[in-house]
Amino acid sequence: MARSLVMYHGIPGRHRRMRRFYGQFLGPGDLAFDVGAHVGSRVRPWRRLGARVLAIEPQPDCLRVLRLFFGRDPDVTVLPTAVGARPGTASLALSSATPTVSSLSHEWIESVTAADERFAEVRWDRSVEVEVVTLDDLIATHGEPAFCKIDVEGFEADVLRGLSRPLRALSFEYLPFAHDAALTTLDLVEQLGERAAGYEYNYAPVETMRFASEQWLDAAGLVQLLERRFRALGRSGDVYARTRSL
């Protein structure tokens, strides 16, 4: 957790780069959903842009950090729940030594343990029951976000299955060793886009705050970009989608 705080809040210039990057999606008065808010690395720059933020995080250690940093900000709502395909409860697998890789997807835990040596020594040694809500529930209560970040350790597709309308812009995590799962998530975004003008896509390698492509791409172009440039290198990051009307 200390490492995450240093990485996400202690590097000079990091939040300034984030403000420039997310300024293309958010402005004063906009609402942003941070699904999997972790320790709030996006919350702070989004607030500097004047956006209101719903920070959603079920992991107890991360929740304490979020409440410490943002609990007094009336334009930040910290929500101690998970987001999924349907409301209810679920078991969140926790790693005492590595709390930042907590996940609701036991299939994801099995796959990353087998596929990526960085996870070989991670032990998910306890679990906690958490409340689960859907994106549709959150929109009904808080309003529709201008931007929604989804970073939930392999549970991204389940999050999108609880959404029935296209959002103006969103992002989801891409892990090369979980390429097929990312394609499933992309297909769900495409289905949502069919209800509007459709989506176009870009990719930002992990924490660079820079797009890999100079032009926004269709879904096929995004897949080609990921397969040719990033999957083989094992370079994770985030897929960004925006409606074509932007």
mmCIF file of C-alpha atoms in Angstrom:
data_model
loop_
_atom_site.group_PDB
_atom_site.id
_atom_site.type_symbol
_atom_site.label_atom_id
_atom_site.label_comp_id
_atom_site.label_asym_id
_atom_site.label_seq_id
_atom_site.Cartn_x
_atom_site.Cartn_y
_atom_site.Cartn_z
ATOM 1 C CA MET A 1 0.000 0.000 0.000
ATOM 2 C CA ALA A 2 2.881 2.368 0.828
ATOM 3 C CA ARG A 3 4.392 1.603 -2.570
ATOM 4 C CA SER A 4 1.097 2.475 -4.264
ATOM 5 C CA LEU A 5 0.873 5.757 -2.392
ATOM 6 C CA VAL A 6 4.362 6.737 -3.483
ATOM 7 C CA MET A 7 3.779 5.584 -7.074
ATOM 8 C CA TYR A 8 0.406 7.239 -7.545
ATOM 9 C CA HIS A 9 0.668 10.329 -5.367
ATOM 10 C CA GLY A 10 4.360 11.036 -4.861
ATOM 11 C CA ILE A 11 5.867 11.271 -8.357
ATOM 12 C CA PRO A 12 6.427 14.932 -9.378
ATOM 13 C CA GLY A 13 4.442 15.995 -12.431
ATOM 14 C CA ARG A 14 2.263 12.899 -12.498
ATOM 15 C CA HIS A 15 -1.016 14.615 -11.620
ATOM 16 C CA ARG A 16 -0.235 17.450 -14.020
ATOM 17 C CA ARG A 17 0.116 14.930 -16.883
ATOM 18 C CA MET A 18 -3.129 13.303 -15.803
ATOM 19 C CA ARG A 19 -4.966 16.622 -15.845
ATOM 20 C CA ARG A 20 -3.807 17.296 -19.395
ATOM 21 C CA PHE A 21 -4.789 13.804 -20.488
ATOM 22 C CA TYR A 22 -8.200 13.579 -18.823
ATOM 23 C CA GLY A 23 -9.037 17.145 -19.770
ATOM 24 C CA GLN A 24 -10.138 15.770 -23.140
ATOM 25 C CA PHE A 25 -12.905 13.835 -21.354
ATOM 26 C CA LEU A 26 -13.793 15.904 -18.285
ATOM 27 C CA GLY A 27 -14.425 19.520 -17.422
ATOM 28 C CA PRO A 28 -15.932 21.663 -14.646
ATOM 29 C CA GLY A 29 -19.181 20.248 -13.309
ATOM 30 C CA ASP A 30 -18.887 16.902 -15.119
ATOM 31 C CA LEU A 31 -19.480 13.672 -13.219
ATOM 32 C CA ALA A 32 -16.823 10.934 -13.313
ATOM 33 C CA PHE A 33 -17.101 7.337 -12.097
ATOM 34 C CA ASP A 34 -13.900 5.724 -10.823
ATOM 35 C CA VAL A 35 -14.789 2.019 -10.665
ATOM 36 C CA GLY A 36 -11.929 0.440 -8.783
ATOM 37 C CA ALA A 37 -10.639 3.708 -7.351
ATOM 38 C CA HIS A 38 -7.724 2.019 -5.570
ATOM 39 C CA VAL A 39 -5.913 4.832 -3.671
ATOM 40 C CA GLY A 40 -7.458 7.672 -5.666
ATOM 41 C CA SER A 41 -4.789 8.333 -8.281
ATOM 42 C CA ARG A 42 -7.459 9.560 -10.706
ATOM 43 C CA VAL A 43 -9.655 11.288 -8.165
ATOM 44 C CA ARG A 44 -7.218 14.090 -7.401
ATOM 45 C CA PRO A 45 -6.541 15.212 -11.017
ATOM 46 C CA TRP A 46 -10.216 14.862 -11.891
ATOM 47 C CA ARG A 47 -11.102 17.177 -9.034
ATOM 48 C CA ARG A 48 -8.480 19.667 -10.246
ATOM 49 C CA LEU A 49 -10.376 19.650 -13.566
ATOM 50 C CA GLY A 50 -13.517 20.633 -11.672
ATOM 51 C CA ALA A 51 -15.270 17.271 -12.041
ATOM 52 C CA ARG A 52 -17.418 15.656 -9.394
ATOM 53 C CA VAL A 53 -16.224 12.133 -8.609
ATOM 54 C CA LEU A 54 -17.861 8.920 -7.498
ATOM 55 C CA ALA A 55 -14.973 6.786 -6.181
ATOM 56 C CA ILE A 56 -16.080 3.160 -5.947
ATOM 57 C CA GLU A 57 -13.835 0.755 -4.050
ATOM 58 C CA PRO A 58 -14.666 -2.307 -1.903
ATOM 59 C CA GLN A 59 -11.108 -3.090 -0.725
ATOM 60 C CA PRO A 60 -10.907 -2.112 2.977
ATOM 61 C CA ASP A 61 -7.304 -0.814 2.967
ATOM 62 C CA CYS A 62 -7.912 1.311 -0.116
ATOM 63 C CA LEU A 63 -11.140 2.617 1.376
ATOM 64 C CA ARG A 64 -9.266 3.958 4.385
ATOM 65 C CA VAL A 65 -6.909 5.861 2.097
ATOM 66 C CA LEU A 66 -9.743 7.272 -0.006
ATOM 67 C CA ARG A 67 -11.622 8.460 3.065
ATOM 68 C CA LEU A 68 -8.467 10.001 4.513
ATOM 69 C CA PHE A 69 -7.625 11.890 1.304
ATOM 70 C CA PHE A 70 -11.094 12.823 0.065
ATOM 71 C CA GLY A 71 -13.569 12.288 2.896
ATOM 72 C CA ARG A 72 -13.981 16.036 3.485
ATOM 73 C CA ASP A 73 -14.477 16.946 -0.163
ATOM 74 C CA PRO A 74 -18.212 17.442 -0.805
ATOM 75 C CA ASP A 75 -17.697 16.766 -4.523
ATOM 76 C CA VAL A 76 -16.173 13.318 -3.935
ATOM 77 C CA THR A 77 -18.418 10.441 -2.914
ATOM 78 C CA VAL A 78 -16.548 7.372 -1.684
ATOM 79 C CA LEU A 79 -18.709 4.293 -2.175
ATOM 80 C CA PRO A 80 -17.627 1.093 -0.350
ATOM 81 C CA THR A 81 -19.102 -1.370 -2.833
ATOM 82 C CA ALA A 82 -18.160 -3.445 -5.842
ATOM 83 C CA VAL A 83 -19.787 -3.116 -9.269
ATOM 84 C CA GLY A 84 -21.039 -6.099 -11.224
ATOM 85 C CA ALA A 85 -23.629 -7.550 -13.555
ATOM 86 C CA ARG A 86 -26.384 -7.673 -10.942
ATOM 87 C CA PRO A 87 -26.948 -6.348 -7.425
ATOM 88 C CA GLY A 88 -26.239 -8.549 -4.427
ATOM 89 C CA THR A 89 -23.126 -9.664 -2.575
ATOM 90 C CA ALA A 90 -19.894 -11.351 -3.643
ATOM 91 C CA SER A 91 -16.646 -12.643 -2.194
ATOM 92 C CA LEU A 92 -13.672 -10.320 -2.711
ATOM 93 C CA ALA A 93 -10.380 -12.220 -2.640
ATOM 94 C CA LEU A 94 -7.702 -10.257 -0.760
ATOM 95 C CA SER A 95 -3.945 -10.533 -0.638
ATOM 96 C CA SER A 96 -2.550 -9.390 2.715
ATOM 97 C CA ALA A 97 0.873 -8.722 1.205
ATOM 98 C CA THR A 98 -0.371 -7.259 -2.078
ATOM 99 C CA PRO A 99 -3.767 -5.634 -1.397
ATOM 100 C CA THR A 100 -3.818 -3.815 -4.743
ATOM 101 C CA VAL A 101 -4.574 -7.051 -6.659
ATOM 102 C CA SER A 102 -7.798 -7.859 -4.826
ATOM 103 C CA SER A 103 -10.350 -9.342 -7.210
ATOM 104 C CA LEU A 104 -13.902 -10.612 -7.450
ATOM 105 C CA SER A 105 -12.903 -12.898 -10.321
ATOM 106 C CA HIS A 106 -11.515 -16.191 -9.099
ATOM 107 C CA GLU A 107 -11.058 -17.276 -12.716
ATOM 108 C CA TRP A 108 -8.853 -14.218 -13.265
ATOM 109 C CA ILE A 109 -6.744 -15.087 -10.228
ATOM 110 C CA GLU A 110 -6.176 -18.595 -11.548
ATOM 111 C CA SER A 111 -5.310 -17.369 -15.033
ATOM 112 C CA VAL A 112 -2.840 -14.646 -14.008
ATOM 113 C CA THR A 113 -1.126 -16.940 -11.524
ATOM 114 C CA ALA A 114 -0.514 -19.427 -14.316
ATOM 115 C CA ALA A 115 0.297 -16.944 -17.093
ATOM 116 C CA ASP A 116 2.398 -14.194 -15.497
ATOM 117 C CA GLU A 117 5.438 -14.781 -13.325
ATOM 118 C CA ARG A 118 4.848 -11.470 -11.539
ATOM 119 C CA PHE A 119 1.822 -13.065 -9.869
ATOM 120 C CA ALA A 120 3.505 -16.386 -9.065
ATOM 121 C CA GLU A 121 4.270 -15.382 -5.471
ATOM 122 C CA VAL A 122 1.036 -13.510 -4.775
ATOM 123 C CA ARG A 123 -1.190 -15.244 -2.250
ATOM 124 C CA TRP A 124 -4.866 -14.380 -1.943
ATOM 125 C CA ASP A 125 -5.059 -15.513 1.662
ATOM 126 C CA ARG A 126 -8.381 -14.118 2.847
ATOM 127 C CA SER A 127 -11.699 -12.855 1.566
ATOM 128 C CA VAL A 128 -14.476 -10.510 2.542
ATOM 129 C CA GLU A 129 -18.116 -10.333 1.505
ATOM 130 C CA VAL A 130 -18.922 -7.057 -0.249
ATOM 131 C CA GLU A 131 -22.035 -5.409 -1.580
ATOM 132 C CA VAL A 132 -22.388 -5.362 -5.368
ATOM 133 C CA VAL A 133 -24.300 -2.739 -7.341
ATOM 134 C CA THR A 134 -24.629 -2.194 -11.089
ATOM 135 C CA LEU A 135 -23.633 0.763 -13.208
ATOM 136 C CA ASP A 136 -27.304 1.232 -13.994
ATOM 137 C CA ASP A 137 -27.984 1.468 -10.241
ATOM 138 C CA LEU A 138 -25.248 4.059 -9.820
ATOM 139 C CA ILE A 139 -26.521 6.128 -12.734
ATOM 140 C CA ALA A 140 -30.062 6.058 -11.338
ATOM 141 C CA THR A 141 -28.777 7.372 -8.005
ATOM 142 C CA HIS A 142 -25.962 9.727 -8.970
ATOM 143 C CA GLY A 143 -26.527 10.619 -12.630
ATOM 144 C CA GLU A 144 -24.818 9.633 -15.868
ATOM 145 C CA PRO A 145 -21.037 10.141 -15.922
ATOM 146 C CA ALA A 146 -19.191 11.984 -18.642
ATOM 147 C CA PHE A 147 -16.362 9.494 -18.136
ATOM 148 C CA CYS A 148 -16.147 6.102 -16.422
ATOM 149 C CA LYS A 149 -12.852 4.365 -15.566
ATOM 150 C CA ILE A 150 -13.085 0.605 -14.969
ATOM 151 C CA ASP A 151 -10.079 -1.111 -13.385
ATOM 152 C CA VAL A 152 -11.244 -4.108 -11.361
ATOM 153 C CA GLU A 153 -8.673 -6.893 -11.798
ATOM 154 C CA GLY A 154 -10.409 -9.131 -14.305
ATOM 155 C CA PHE A 155 -14.005 -8.176 -13.483
ATOM 156 C CA GLU A 156 -14.380 -5.552 -16.229
ATOM 157 C CA ALA A 157 -16.801 -7.558 -18.372
ATOM 158 C CA ASP A 158 -19.074 -8.181 -15.394
ATOM 159 C CA VAL A 159 -19.132 -4.454 -14.659
ATOM 160 C CA LEU A 160 -20.237 -3.673 -18.216
ATOM 161 C CA ARG A 161 -22.935 -6.356 -18.122
ATOM 162 C CA GLY A 162 -24.662 -4.178 -15.538
ATOM 163 C CA LEU A 163 -24.868 -1.234 -17.952
ATOM 164 C CA SER A 164 -27.755 -0.859 -20.398
ATOM 165 C CA ARG A 165 -26.867 2.442 -22.087
ATOM 166 C CA PRO A 166 -23.795 3.796 -23.882
ATOM 167 C CA LEU A 167 -21.716 6.304 -21.934
ATOM 168 C CA ARG A 168 -20.011 9.267 -23.547
ATOM 169 C CA ALA A 169 -16.542 7.947 -22.744
ATOM 170 C CA LEU A 170 -14.990 5.141 -20.699
ATOM 171 C CA SER A 171 -11.822 3.153 -20.175
ATOM 172 C CA PHE A 172 -11.004 -0.391 -19.119
ATOM 173 C CA GLU A 173 -7.781 -2.124 -18.165
ATOM 174 C CA TYR A 174 -5.923 -4.253 -20.723
ATOM 175 C CA LEU A 175 -3.566 -7.037 -19.629
ATOM 176 C CA PRO A 176 -1.724 -8.860 -22.431
ATOM 177 C CA PHE A 177 -1.869 -12.216 -20.652
ATOM 178 C CA ALA A 178 -5.662 -11.792 -20.390
ATOM 179 C CA HIS A 179 -6.072 -10.763 -24.041
ATOM 180 C CA ASP A 180 -9.166 -12.867 -24.667
ATOM 181 C CA ALA A 181 -10.915 -11.382 -21.636
ATOM 182 C CA ALA A 182 -10.176 -7.918 -23.002
ATOM 183 C CA LEU A 183 -11.757 -8.897 -26.315
ATOM 184 C CA THR A 184 -14.893 -9.962 -24.432
ATOM 185 C CA THR A 185 -14.980 -6.579 -22.706
ATOM 186 C CA LEU A 186 -14.441 -4.801 -26.017
ATOM 187 C CA ASP A 187 -17.345 -6.713 -27.557
ATOM 188 C CA LEU A 188 -19.616 -5.548 -24.739
ATOM 189 C CA VAL A 189 -18.578 -1.938 -25.350
ATOM 190 C CA GLU A 190 -19.297 -2.398 -29.061
ATOM 191 C CA GLN A 191 -22.769 -3.707 -28.254
ATOM 192 C CA LEU A 192 -23.463 -0.650 -26.128
ATOM 193 C CA GLY A 193 -22.224 1.568 -28.941
ATOM 194 C CA GLU A 194 -24.772 0.095 -31.325
ATOM 195 C CA ARG A 195 -27.429 1.986 -29.362
ATOM 196 C CA ALA A 196 -25.814 5.313 -30.257
ATOM 197 C CA ALA A 197 -23.391 6.558 -32.908
ATOM 198 C CA GLY A 198 -20.876 3.822 -32.102
ATOM 199 C CA TYR A 199 -17.532 3.964 -30.317
ATOM 200 C CA GLU A 200 -14.017 4.719 -31.423
ATOM 201 C CA TYR A 201 -10.951 3.590 -29.498
ATOM 202 C CA ASN A 202 -7.395 4.299 -28.468
ATOM 203 C CA TYR A 203 -4.847 2.766 -26.119
ATOM 204 C CA ALA A 204 -2.558 4.237 -23.476
ATOM 205 C CA PRO A 205 0.276 2.018 -22.174
ATOM 206 C CA VAL A 206 0.259 1.782 -18.402
ATOM 207 C CA GLU A 207 0.434 5.176 -16.669
ATOM 208 C CA THR A 208 2.015 6.972 -19.644
ATOM 209 C CA MET A 209 -0.967 9.294 -20.119
ATOM 210 C CA ARG A 210 -0.274 9.184 -23.861
ATOM 211 C CA PHE A 211 -2.224 7.540 -26.636
ATOM 212 C CA ALA A 212 -0.441 4.910 -28.693
ATOM 213 C CA SER A 213 -2.244 5.858 -31.911
ATOM 214 C CA GLU A 214 -2.391 9.329 -33.438
ATOM 215 C CA GLN A 215 -5.866 8.533 -34.762
ATOM 216 C CA TRP A 216 -8.846 7.037 -33.004
ATOM 217 C CA LEU A 217 -9.597 3.533 -34.277
ATOM 218 C CA ASP A 218 -12.529 1.228 -34.831
ATOM 219 C CA ALA A 219 -12.659 -2.009 -32.833
ATOM 220 C CA ALA A 220 -10.783 -4.023 -35.457
ATOM 221 C CA GLY A 221 -8.054 -1.390 -35.618
ATOM 222 C CA LEU A 222 -7.692 -1.414 -31.843
ATOM 223 C CA VAL A 223 -7.344 -5.201 -31.751
ATOM 224 C CA GLN A 224 -4.706 -5.026 -34.468
ATOM 225 C CA LEU A 225 -2.809 -2.363 -32.507
ATOM 226 C CA LEU A 226 -2.866 -4.446 -29.334
ATOM 227 C CA GLU A 227 -1.835 -7.659 -31.049
ATOM 228 C CA ARG A 228 0.966 -6.156 -33.125
ATOM 229 C CA ARG A 229 2.521 -3.746 -30.650
ATOM 230 C CA PHE A 230 1.619 -4.563 -27.055
ATOM 231 C CA ARG A 231 0.500 -8.149 -26.526
ATOM 232 C CA ALA A 232 3.857 -9.678 -27.452
ATOM 233 C CA LEU A 233 5.725 -7.121 -25.328
ATOM 234 C CA GLY A 234 3.541 -7.803 -22.316
ATOM 235 C CA ARG A 235 2.769 -4.078 -22.088
ATOM 236 C CA SER A 236 -0.394 -3.520 -20.108
ATOM 237 C CA GLY A 237 -2.425 -0.321 -20.108
ATOM 238 C CA ASP A 238 -5.926 1.022 -20.656
ATOM 239 C CA VAL A 239 -8.311 0.973 -23.597
ATOM 240 C CA TYR A 240 -10.239 4.223 -24.067
ATOM 241 C CA ALA A 241 -13.577 4.417 -25.833
ATOM 242 C CA ARG A 242 -15.529 7.496 -26.803
ATOM 243 C CA THR A 243 -18.726 7.928 -28.754
ATOM 244 C CA ARG A 244 -18.161 9.044 -32.324
ATOM 245 C CA SER A 245 -20.144 12.209 -31.723
ATOM 246 C CA LEU A 246 -17.352 13.625 -29.508
#
